[in-house]
């Protein structure tokens, strides 16, 4: 048996390989194109943000459930012995913030009434 190929077979093989190479080069060109790279980076960033937001939601939901469990009984009635102290702390913090901002504690620089020279 002879493995010799005819010139037509060799030319057909070369044409097929050129076509395969052209397709491969086109694929590489698409992969390294700046728009493709930016699109991939945006997709990865969006995916990371989605994962982070999902984790944050789960964490926040867990915290809310835990706090609710502390302030409400299993049958849904409020636990006043726990709600009243929490409410007093919140009112106290709001009062402190109000007094602090009224005294000018929120100002930066501490200069009152100074004008800049131009």
PDB file of C-alpha atoms in Angstrom:
ATOM      1  CA  UNK A   1       0.000   0.000   0.000  1.00  0.00           C
ATOM      2  CA  UNK A   2       1.272   3.383  -0.894  1.00  0.00           C
ATOM      3  CA  UNK A   3       0.863   6.465   1.318  1.00  0.00           C
ATOM      4  CA  UNK A   4       1.727   8.812  -1.506  1.00  0.00           C
ATOM      5  CA  UNK A   5      -0.693  11.675  -2.007  1.00  0.00           C
ATOM      6  CA  UNK A   6      -1.491  13.370  -5.235  1.00  0.00           C
ATOM      7  CA  UNK A   7      -0.751  17.070  -5.769  1.00  0.00           C
ATOM      8  CA  UNK A   8      -4.509  17.767  -5.682  1.00  0.00           C
ATOM      9  CA  UNK A   9      -4.806  16.094  -2.286  1.00  0.00           C
ATOM     10  CA  UNK A  10      -1.860  18.119  -0.954  1.00  0.00           C
ATOM     11  CA  UNK A  11      -3.369  21.370  -2.270  1.00  0.00           C
ATOM     12  CA  UNK A  12      -6.743  20.514  -0.727  1.00  0.00           C
ATOM     13  CA  UNK A  13      -5.033  19.744   2.601  1.00  0.00           C
ATOM     14  CA  UNK A  14      -3.137  23.064   2.480  1.00  0.00           C
ATOM     15  CA  UNK A  15      -6.364  24.979   1.679  1.00  0.00           C
ATOM     16  CA  UNK A  16      -8.170  23.249   4.579  1.00  0.00           C
ATOM     17  CA  UNK A  17      -5.359  24.058   6.990  1.00  0.00           C
ATOM     18  CA  UNK A  18      -5.264  27.688   5.816  1.00  0.00           C
ATOM     19  CA  UNK A  19      -8.991  27.930   6.499  1.00  0.00           C
ATOM     20  CA  UNK A  20      -8.552  26.423   9.985  1.00  0.00           C
ATOM     21  CA  UNK A  21      -5.695  28.840  10.681  1.00  0.00           C
ATOM     22  CA  UNK A  22      -7.801  31.799   9.499  1.00  0.00           C
ATOM     23  CA  UNK A  23     -10.617  30.770  11.860  1.00  0.00           C
ATOM     24  CA  UNK A  24      -8.158  30.397  14.747  1.00  0.00           C
ATOM     25  CA  UNK A  25      -6.624  33.819  14.049  1.00  0.00           C
ATOM     26  CA  UNK A  26     -10.102  35.392  13.927  1.00  0.00           C
ATOM     27  CA  UNK A  27     -10.929  33.854  17.308  1.00  0.00           C
ATOM     28  CA  UNK A  28      -7.677  35.168  18.788  1.00  0.00           C
ATOM     29  CA  UNK A  29      -8.393  38.592  17.315  1.00  0.00           C
ATOM     30  CA  UNK A  30     -11.803  38.669  18.971  1.00  0.00           C
ATOM     31  CA  UNK A  31     -10.397  37.517  22.330  1.00  0.00           C
ATOM     32  CA  UNK A  32      -7.672  40.174  22.451  1.00  0.00           C
ATOM     33  CA  UNK A  33      -9.824  43.017  21.107  1.00  0.00           C
ATOM     34  CA  UNK A  34     -10.075  45.843  23.691  1.00  0.00           C
ATOM     35  CA  UNK A  35     -13.893  45.827  23.596  1.00  0.00           C
ATOM     36  CA  UNK A  36     -13.934  42.100  24.368  1.00  0.00           C
ATOM     37  CA  UNK A  37     -11.461  42.528  27.208  1.00  0.00           C
ATOM     38  CA  UNK A  38     -13.487  45.426  28.659  1.00  0.00           C
ATOM     39  CA  UNK A  39     -16.719  43.470  28.300  1.00  0.00           C
ATOM     40  CA  UNK A  40     -15.201  40.505  30.134  1.00  0.00           C
ATOM     41  CA  UNK A  41     -13.873  42.784  32.892  1.00  0.00           C
ATOM     42  CA  UNK A  42     -17.283  44.450  33.271  1.00  0.00           C
ATOM     43  CA  UNK A  43     -19.010  41.072  33.450  1.00  0.00           C
ATOM     44  CA  UNK A  44     -16.579  39.863  36.126  1.00  0.00           C
ATOM     45  CA  UNK A  45     -17.044  43.071  38.133  1.00  0.00           C
ATOM     46  CA  UNK A  46     -20.836  42.852  37.862  1.00  0.00           C
ATOM     47  CA  UNK A  47     -20.714  39.234  38.981  1.00  0.00           C
ATOM     48  CA  UNK A  48     -18.553  40.156  41.979  1.00  0.00           C
ATOM     49  CA  UNK A  49     -20.939  42.970  42.921  1.00  0.00           C
ATOM     50  CA  UNK A  50     -23.924  40.625  42.608  1.00  0.00           C
ATOM     51  CA  UNK A  51     -22.231  38.059  44.845  1.00  0.00           C
ATOM     52  CA  UNK A  52     -21.301  40.731  47.401  1.00  0.00           C
ATOM     53  CA  UNK A  53     -24.806  42.217  47.377  1.00  0.00           C
ATOM     54  CA  UNK A  54     -26.288  38.757  47.803  1.00  0.00           C
ATOM     55  CA  UNK A  55     -24.036  38.026  50.754  1.00  0.00           C
ATOM     56  CA  UNK A  56     -24.856  41.410  52.296  1.00  0.00           C
ATOM     57  CA  UNK A  57     -28.573  40.724  51.903  1.00  0.00           C
ATOM     58  CA  UNK A  58     -28.254  37.331  53.559  1.00  0.00           C
ATOM     59  CA  UNK A  59     -26.221  38.830  56.416  1.00  0.00           C
ATOM     60  CA  UNK A  60     -28.664  41.700  56.917  1.00  0.00           C
ATOM     61  CA  UNK A  61     -31.594  39.308  56.825  1.00  0.00           C
ATOM     62  CA  UNK A  62     -29.905  37.126  59.446  1.00  0.00           C
ATOM     63  CA  UNK A  63     -29.288  40.154  61.696  1.00  0.00           C
ATOM     64  CA  UNK A  64     -32.889  41.335  61.354  1.00  0.00           C
ATOM     65  CA  UNK A  65     -34.147  37.856  62.157  1.00  0.00           C
ATOM     66  CA  UNK A  66     -31.899  37.643  65.217  1.00  0.00           C
ATOM     67  CA  UNK A  67     -32.946  41.100  66.459  1.00  0.00           C
ATOM     68  CA  UNK A  68     -36.593  40.272  65.861  1.00  0.00           C
ATOM     69  CA  UNK A  69     -36.118  37.079  67.833  1.00  0.00           C
ATOM     70  CA  UNK A  70     -34.773  39.139  70.736  1.00  0.00           C
ATOM     71  CA  UNK A  71     -37.589  41.700  70.680  1.00  0.00           C
ATOM     72  CA  UNK A  72     -40.596  39.515  69.828  1.00  0.00           C
ATOM     73  CA  UNK A  73     -41.760  36.221  71.313  1.00  0.00           C
ATOM     74  CA  UNK A  74     -42.416  33.148  69.188  1.00  0.00           C
ATOM     75  CA  UNK A  75     -46.138  33.899  69.120  1.00  0.00           C
ATOM     76  CA  UNK A  76     -45.463  37.449  67.830  1.00  0.00           C
ATOM     77  CA  UNK A  77     -46.084  39.516  70.958  1.00  0.00           C
ATOM     78  CA  UNK A  78     -43.532  42.229  71.751  1.00  0.00           C
ATOM     79  CA  UNK A  79     -41.109  41.747  74.638  1.00  0.00           C
ATOM     80  CA  UNK A  80     -41.480  45.125  76.355  1.00  0.00           C
ATOM     81  CA  UNK A  81     -38.739  44.332  78.887  1.00  0.00           C
ATOM     82  CA  UNK A  82     -36.293  44.342  75.943  1.00  0.00           C
ATOM     83  CA  UNK A  83     -37.906  46.958  73.684  1.00  0.00           C
ATOM     84  CA  UNK A  84     -38.038  49.775  76.267  1.00  0.00           C
ATOM     85  CA  UNK A  85     -34.266  49.813  77.020  1.00  0.00           C
ATOM     86  CA  UNK A  86     -33.430  49.725  73.301  1.00  0.00           C
ATOM     87  CA  UNK A  87     -35.837  52.605  72.631  1.00  0.00           C
ATOM     88  CA  UNK A  88     -34.318  54.637  75.478  1.00  0.00           C
ATOM     89  CA  UNK A  89     -30.807  54.128  74.084  1.00  0.00           C
ATOM     90  CA  UNK A  90     -31.946  55.216  70.608  1.00  0.00           C
ATOM     91  CA  UNK A  91     -33.680  58.328  71.990  1.00  0.00           C
ATOM     92  CA  UNK A  92     -30.564  59.163  74.025  1.00  0.00           C
ATOM     93  CA  UNK A  93     -28.285  58.857  70.992  1.00  0.00           C
ATOM     94  CA  UNK A  94     -30.573  61.029  68.885  1.00  0.00           C
ATOM     95  CA  UNK A  95     -30.631  63.615  71.677  1.00  0.00           C
ATOM     96  CA  UNK A  96     -26.834  63.617  71.937  1.00  0.00           C
ATOM     97  CA  UNK A  97     -26.478  64.055  68.197  1.00  0.00           C
ATOM     98  CA  UNK A  98     -28.993  66.894  68.215  1.00  0.00           C
ATOM     99  CA  UNK A  99     -27.235  68.718  71.072  1.00  0.00           C
ATOM    100  CA  UNK A 100     -23.838  68.144  69.478  1.00  0.00           C
ATOM    101  CA  UNK A 101     -24.896  69.567  66.123  1.00  0.00           C
ATOM    102  CA  UNK A 102     -26.668  72.522  67.779  1.00  0.00           C
ATOM    103  CA  UNK A 103     -23.437  73.491  69.575  1.00  0.00           C
ATOM    104  CA  UNK A 104     -21.498  73.488  66.329  1.00  0.00           C
ATOM    105  CA  UNK A 105     -19.710  70.244  67.007  1.00  0.00           C
ATOM    106  CA  UNK A 106     -20.302  69.255  63.406  1.00  0.00           C
ATOM    107  CA  UNK A 107     -18.306  72.199  61.999  1.00  0.00           C
ATOM    108  CA  UNK A 108     -14.858  71.595  60.678  1.00  0.00           C
ATOM    109  CA  UNK A 109     -12.031  74.006  61.353  1.00  0.00           C
ATOM    110  CA  UNK A 110     -13.584  75.631  64.416  1.00  0.00           C
ATOM    111  CA  UNK A 111     -13.327  79.172  62.981  1.00  0.00           C
ATOM    112  CA  UNK A 112     -16.399  81.198  63.608  1.00  0.00           C
ATOM    113  CA  UNK A 113     -16.999  84.332  61.595  1.00  0.00           C
ATOM    114  CA  UNK A 114     -13.542  84.466  59.995  1.00  0.00           C
ATOM    115  CA  UNK A 115     -13.371  85.785  56.481  1.00  0.00           C
ATOM    116  CA  UNK A 116     -10.740  84.821  53.975  1.00  0.00           C
ATOM    117  CA  UNK A 117      -8.706  87.471  52.258  1.00  0.00           C
ATOM    118  CA  UNK A 118      -8.763  87.414  48.528  1.00  0.00           C
TER     119      UNK A 118
END
